[in-house]
Short mmCIF file of C-alpha atoms and ligand atoms in Angstrom, two decimals:
data_model
loop_
_atom_site.label_atom_id
_atom_site.label_comp_id
_atom_site.label_asym_id
_atom_site.label_seq_id
_atom_site.Cartn_x
_atom_site.Cartn_y
_atom_site.Cartn_z
CA MET A 1 0.15 -0.10 0.39
CA LYS A 2 1.17 3.54 -0.88
CA PHE A 3 0.71 6.18 1.31
CA PHE A 4 0.26 10.25 0.12
CA ILE A 5 0.01 12.87 2.50
CA ASP A 6 -3.34 14.92 2.19
CA THR A 7 -2.07 18.42 3.01
CA ALA A 8 -0.80 21.64 1.37
CA ASN A 9 1.63 22.45 3.57
CA LEU A 10 4.79 22.13 2.44
CA ALA A 11 6.75 22.14 6.01
CA GLN A 12 4.74 19.17 7.03
CA ILE A 13 4.81 17.52 3.37
CA LYS A 14 8.82 17.52 3.81
CA GLU A 15 8.76 16.07 7.09
CA ALA A 16 6.89 13.11 5.31
CA HIS A 17 8.73 13.04 2.74
CA ASP A 18 12.65 12.86 5.09
CA LEU A 19 10.43 9.81 6.55
CA GLY A 20 11.30 7.79 3.52
CA VAL A 21 8.43 6.76 2.99
CA LEU A 22 6.19 9.19 1.54
CA ASP A 23 5.01 8.42 -2.34
CA GLY A 24 2.64 11.90 -3.59
CA VAL A 25 0.85 14.38 -2.31
CA THR A 26 -3.24 15.30 -2.15
CA THR A 27 -3.97 19.10 -1.76
CA ASN A 28 -7.91 19.79 -2.00
CA PRO A 29 -9.42 23.23 -1.73
CA SER A 30 -9.93 23.08 1.68
CA LEU A 31 -6.41 22.73 2.44
CA MET A 32 -5.17 24.97 0.20
CA ALA A 33 -7.19 27.88 2.23
CA LYS A 34 -5.98 26.52 5.04
CA GLU A 35 -2.13 27.53 3.73
CA GLY A 36 -3.62 30.85 2.88
CA ILE A 37 -2.99 30.24 -0.93
CA LYS A 38 -4.87 32.91 -3.24
CA GLY A 39 -5.18 34.02 -6.42
CA GLU A 40 -4.82 31.68 -9.54
CA ALA A 41 -0.49 32.03 -10.18
CA ASN A 42 -0.21 31.71 -6.53
CA ILE A 43 -1.92 28.38 -6.16
CA LEU A 44 0.03 27.17 -9.71
CA LYS A 45 3.05 28.16 -7.91
CA HIS A 46 2.27 26.31 -4.53
CA TYR A 47 1.58 22.92 -6.63
CA ALA A 48 4.83 23.42 -8.83
CA ASP A 49 6.67 24.01 -5.10
CA ILE A 50 5.42 20.09 -3.80
CA CYS A 51 6.14 18.88 -7.30
CA GLU A 52 9.72 19.93 -6.06
CA LEU A 53 9.96 18.48 -2.68
CA VAL A 54 8.17 15.20 -3.67
CA ASP A 55 8.76 12.53 -6.88
CA GLY A 56 5.26 11.68 -7.15
CA PRO A 57 1.60 11.68 -7.94
CA ILE A 58 0.28 15.78 -6.55
CA SER A 59 -3.30 15.49 -6.67
CA ALA A 60 -4.87 19.49 -7.64
CA GLU A 61 -8.38 19.95 -7.38
CA VAL A 62 -10.11 22.06 -10.08
CA LEU A 63 -12.71 24.72 -8.24
CA SER A 64 -15.07 23.98 -12.03
CA THR A 65 -17.98 22.26 -12.48
CA ASP A 66 -19.15 22.27 -15.59
CA PHE A 67 -17.51 20.28 -18.03
CA LYS A 68 -16.03 23.11 -20.71
CA SER A 69 -14.04 24.30 -17.76
CA ILE A 70 -13.32 21.63 -15.63
CA ILE A 71 -11.08 21.00 -19.20
CA GLU A 72 -10.40 24.22 -18.99
CA GLU A 73 -8.66 24.47 -15.73
CA GLY A 74 -7.39 20.76 -15.84
CA LYS A 75 -5.51 20.67 -18.44
CA LYS A 76 -3.54 24.15 -16.94
CA LEU A 77 -2.67 21.75 -13.80
CA ALA A 78 -1.84 18.90 -16.30
CA ALA A 79 0.76 21.65 -17.39
CA ILE A 80 2.74 22.69 -13.64
CA HIS A 81 4.81 19.18 -13.90
CA PRO A 82 4.42 15.74 -15.50
CA ASN A 83 3.28 14.03 -11.68
CA ILE A 84 0.30 16.39 -11.36
CA VAL A 85 -3.23 14.18 -11.18
CA VAL A 86 -6.20 16.09 -12.06
CA LYS A 87 -8.91 15.60 -9.36
CA VAL A 88 -12.19 16.27 -10.36
CA PRO A 89 -15.43 15.81 -8.39
CA MET A 90 -18.15 12.99 -8.90
CA ILE A 91 -20.14 14.76 -10.55
CA LYS A 92 -21.86 14.25 -14.15
CA ASP A 93 -19.75 16.46 -15.74
CA GLY A 94 -16.93 15.35 -13.91
CA VAL A 95 -17.29 11.67 -15.02
CA LYS A 96 -17.48 13.38 -18.38
CA ALA A 97 -14.77 15.05 -17.73
CA LEU A 98 -12.73 11.76 -16.06
CA LYS A 99 -13.43 10.32 -19.13
CA TYR A 100 -12.15 12.89 -21.62
CA PHE A 101 -8.39 13.30 -19.47
CA THR A 102 -8.09 9.64 -19.88
CA ASP A 103 -8.30 9.71 -23.40
CA ASN A 104 -5.72 12.12 -23.45
CA GLY A 105 -3.13 11.18 -21.47
CA ILE A 106 -4.17 12.96 -18.15
CA LYS A 107 -3.64 11.53 -14.91
CA THR A 108 -7.09 11.79 -12.80
CA ASN A 109 -8.52 11.75 -9.18
CA CYS A 110 -12.42 11.61 -8.60
CA THR A 111 -12.60 13.12 -5.50
CA LEU A 112 -16.08 13.09 -3.07
CA VAL A 113 -17.12 9.09 -3.69
CA PHE A 114 -18.96 7.89 -0.55
CA SER A 115 -20.47 4.99 -2.94
CA ALA A 116 -19.83 1.77 -4.55
CA GLY A 117 -21.90 3.18 -7.90
CA GLN A 118 -20.37 6.06 -7.86
CA ALA A 119 -16.81 4.24 -7.89
CA ILE A 120 -17.76 1.75 -10.62
CA LEU A 121 -18.63 4.56 -12.42
CA ALA A 122 -15.16 6.66 -11.26
CA ALA A 123 -13.74 2.92 -13.16
CA LYS A 124 -15.90 2.77 -16.20
CA ALA A 125 -14.30 6.39 -16.51
CA GLY A 126 -11.16 5.27 -16.74
CA ALA A 127 -10.00 6.61 -13.81
CA THR A 128 -6.30 6.63 -12.43
CA PHE A 129 -7.91 7.27 -8.39
CA VAL A 130 -10.84 6.85 -6.88
CA SER A 131 -11.38 8.43 -3.47
CA PRO A 132 -13.95 7.59 -1.11
CA PHE A 133 -13.68 9.32 2.02
CA ILE A 134 -13.86 6.98 4.76
CA GLY A 135 -13.99 9.55 8.49
CA ARG A 136 -16.88 11.44 6.65
CA ILE A 137 -18.59 8.72 6.26
CA ASP A 138 -17.52 7.53 9.10
CA ASP A 139 -19.03 11.16 10.54
CA SER A 140 -21.93 9.83 9.20
CA ALA A 141 -22.49 6.45 11.03
CA TRP A 142 -21.67 4.37 8.41
CA ASP A 143 -18.10 2.48 7.83
CA GLY A 144 -16.17 3.80 5.73
CA VAL A 145 -14.02 0.83 5.83
CA GLU A 146 -16.34 -1.61 4.84
CA LEU A 147 -16.80 0.66 1.53
CA ILE A 148 -13.51 0.45 1.08
CA ALA A 149 -13.63 -3.01 0.86
CA GLN A 150 -16.57 -3.24 -1.23
CA ILE A 151 -14.92 -1.33 -3.77
CA ALA A 152 -11.71 -3.89 -3.52
CA GLN A 153 -13.34 -6.41 -4.25
CA ILE A 154 -15.86 -4.59 -7.02
CA TYR A 155 -12.26 -3.60 -9.24
CA SER A 156 -10.86 -7.10 -8.18
CA ILE A 157 -13.81 -8.85 -9.62
CA GLN A 158 -14.28 -6.73 -12.58
CA GLY A 159 -10.75 -6.08 -13.42
CA PHE A 160 -11.13 -2.31 -13.26
CA LYS A 161 -7.40 -0.64 -13.39
CA THR A 162 -8.56 2.12 -10.90
CA GLU A 163 -6.60 2.62 -7.97
CA ILE A 164 -8.37 2.98 -4.67
CA LEU A 165 -7.29 5.82 -2.27
CA ALA A 166 -8.54 5.64 0.64
CA ALA A 167 -9.40 9.39 1.67
CA SER A 168 -10.44 11.59 4.94
CA ILE A 169 -8.37 9.07 7.20
CA ARG A 170 -8.18 10.30 10.31
CA ASN A 171 -5.77 8.10 12.00
CA ALA A 172 -3.80 5.48 12.33
CA LEU A 173 -6.14 3.07 12.98
CA HIS A 174 -7.94 4.25 10.04
CA ILE A 175 -4.18 3.24 7.81
CA VAL A 176 -3.89 -0.16 8.91
CA LYS A 177 -7.76 -0.95 8.78
CA CYS A 178 -7.50 0.13 4.89
CA ALA A 179 -4.81 -1.84 4.15
CA GLU A 180 -6.58 -5.26 5.65
CA ALA A 181 -9.24 -3.57 3.41
CA GLY A 182 -7.35 -4.07 0.01
CA ALA A 183 -6.67 -0.22 -0.65
CA ASP A 184 -4.01 0.52 -2.68
CA ILE A 185 -2.94 3.87 -0.84
CA CYS A 186 -3.75 5.58 1.77
CA THR A 187 -3.89 9.55 2.16
CA CYS A 188 -3.34 10.86 5.55
CA PRO A 189 -2.60 14.02 7.43
CA LEU A 190 1.28 13.63 9.33
CA ASP A 191 -0.46 12.86 12.50
CA SER A 192 -1.87 9.50 12.03
CA ILE A 193 0.41 9.15 10.04
CA LEU A 194 2.95 9.20 12.72
CA GLY A 195 0.52 7.83 14.50
CA LEU A 196 1.76 4.22 13.32
CA LEU A 197 4.23 4.75 15.35
CA LYS A 198 3.50 4.77 18.74
CA HIS A 199 3.31 1.71 20.81
CA PRO A 200 3.95 2.10 24.68
CA LEU A 201 5.62 -0.74 24.71
CA THR A 202 8.35 0.15 22.40
CA ASP A 203 8.86 2.86 24.43
CA ILE A 204 9.49 1.00 27.26
CA GLY A 205 11.85 -1.83 25.24
CA LEU A 206 14.09 1.65 24.14
CA ALA A 207 14.25 2.84 28.51
CA LYS A 208 15.15 -0.50 29.27
CA PHE A 209 17.38 -1.33 26.66
CA LEU A 210 19.56 2.26 26.70
CA GLU A 211 18.97 1.61 30.66
CA ASP A 212 21.37 -2.14 30.56
CA ALA A 213 23.01 -0.71 27.63
CA LYS A 214 24.99 1.76 30.08
CA LYS A 215 26.88 -1.73 31.94
CA MET A 216 27.75 -2.98 28.84
O1 LIG B 1 -8.76 15.45 0.37
C1 LIG B 1 -10.37 14.67 1.12
C2 LIG B 1 -9.84 14.43 2.71
O2 LIG B 1 -9.04 13.27 2.48
C3 LIG B 1 -10.33 14.92 3.45
O3 LIG B 1 -10.24 14.12 4.24
O4 LIG B 1 -10.73 15.48 7.12
O5 LIG B 1 -11.78 16.56 5.19
O6 LIG B 1 -12.58 14.66 5.54
P1 LIG B 1 -11.46 15.26 6.06
#
């Protein structure tokens, strides 16, 4: 399973990259706004800066919702760097745009996916990645990880090539459960990735080893 970081914060991207386990980056308009990135030139420059930090797929989301504008915007984003993946929402014009981008060699990430039916449609349109939002599903008292398992089963039976990118990850357990359920990638906040490190017995064991090492 690959690890992407779900942030537009350059320091956090660098920290995850320095850990040596980072395969890519996802962003969304909320994450870009959180970093105070405003105006088209700054937005494009910020994506270019992320591409300089990480050599892997970098998802940049379109802000348009009609076919013609999604295509225009997606082409502009894809022109920033060969690693840019155009992130498109799961709406009717978005599905049409996914197919257009696929046919024209542009990689895509279909976002805001909350059901197996939407995941089938994204795969049919040739999306490179599909992003089920598991944390938000959990928030509404459904089981987000169960959706990952369902999509993984469908994609395997049907031979769909779209990669399952589990998104809206909220903690380290989500990452473990997504790995178990067959996600190809987890896109996570830095805290969730670092959460995988934690175990009290590791800390206790290390303290004891270091203490005993003094007697060596
Ligand atoms: O990038 C999309 C997704 O990961 C958002 O997560 O925590 O806002 O539901 P969250």
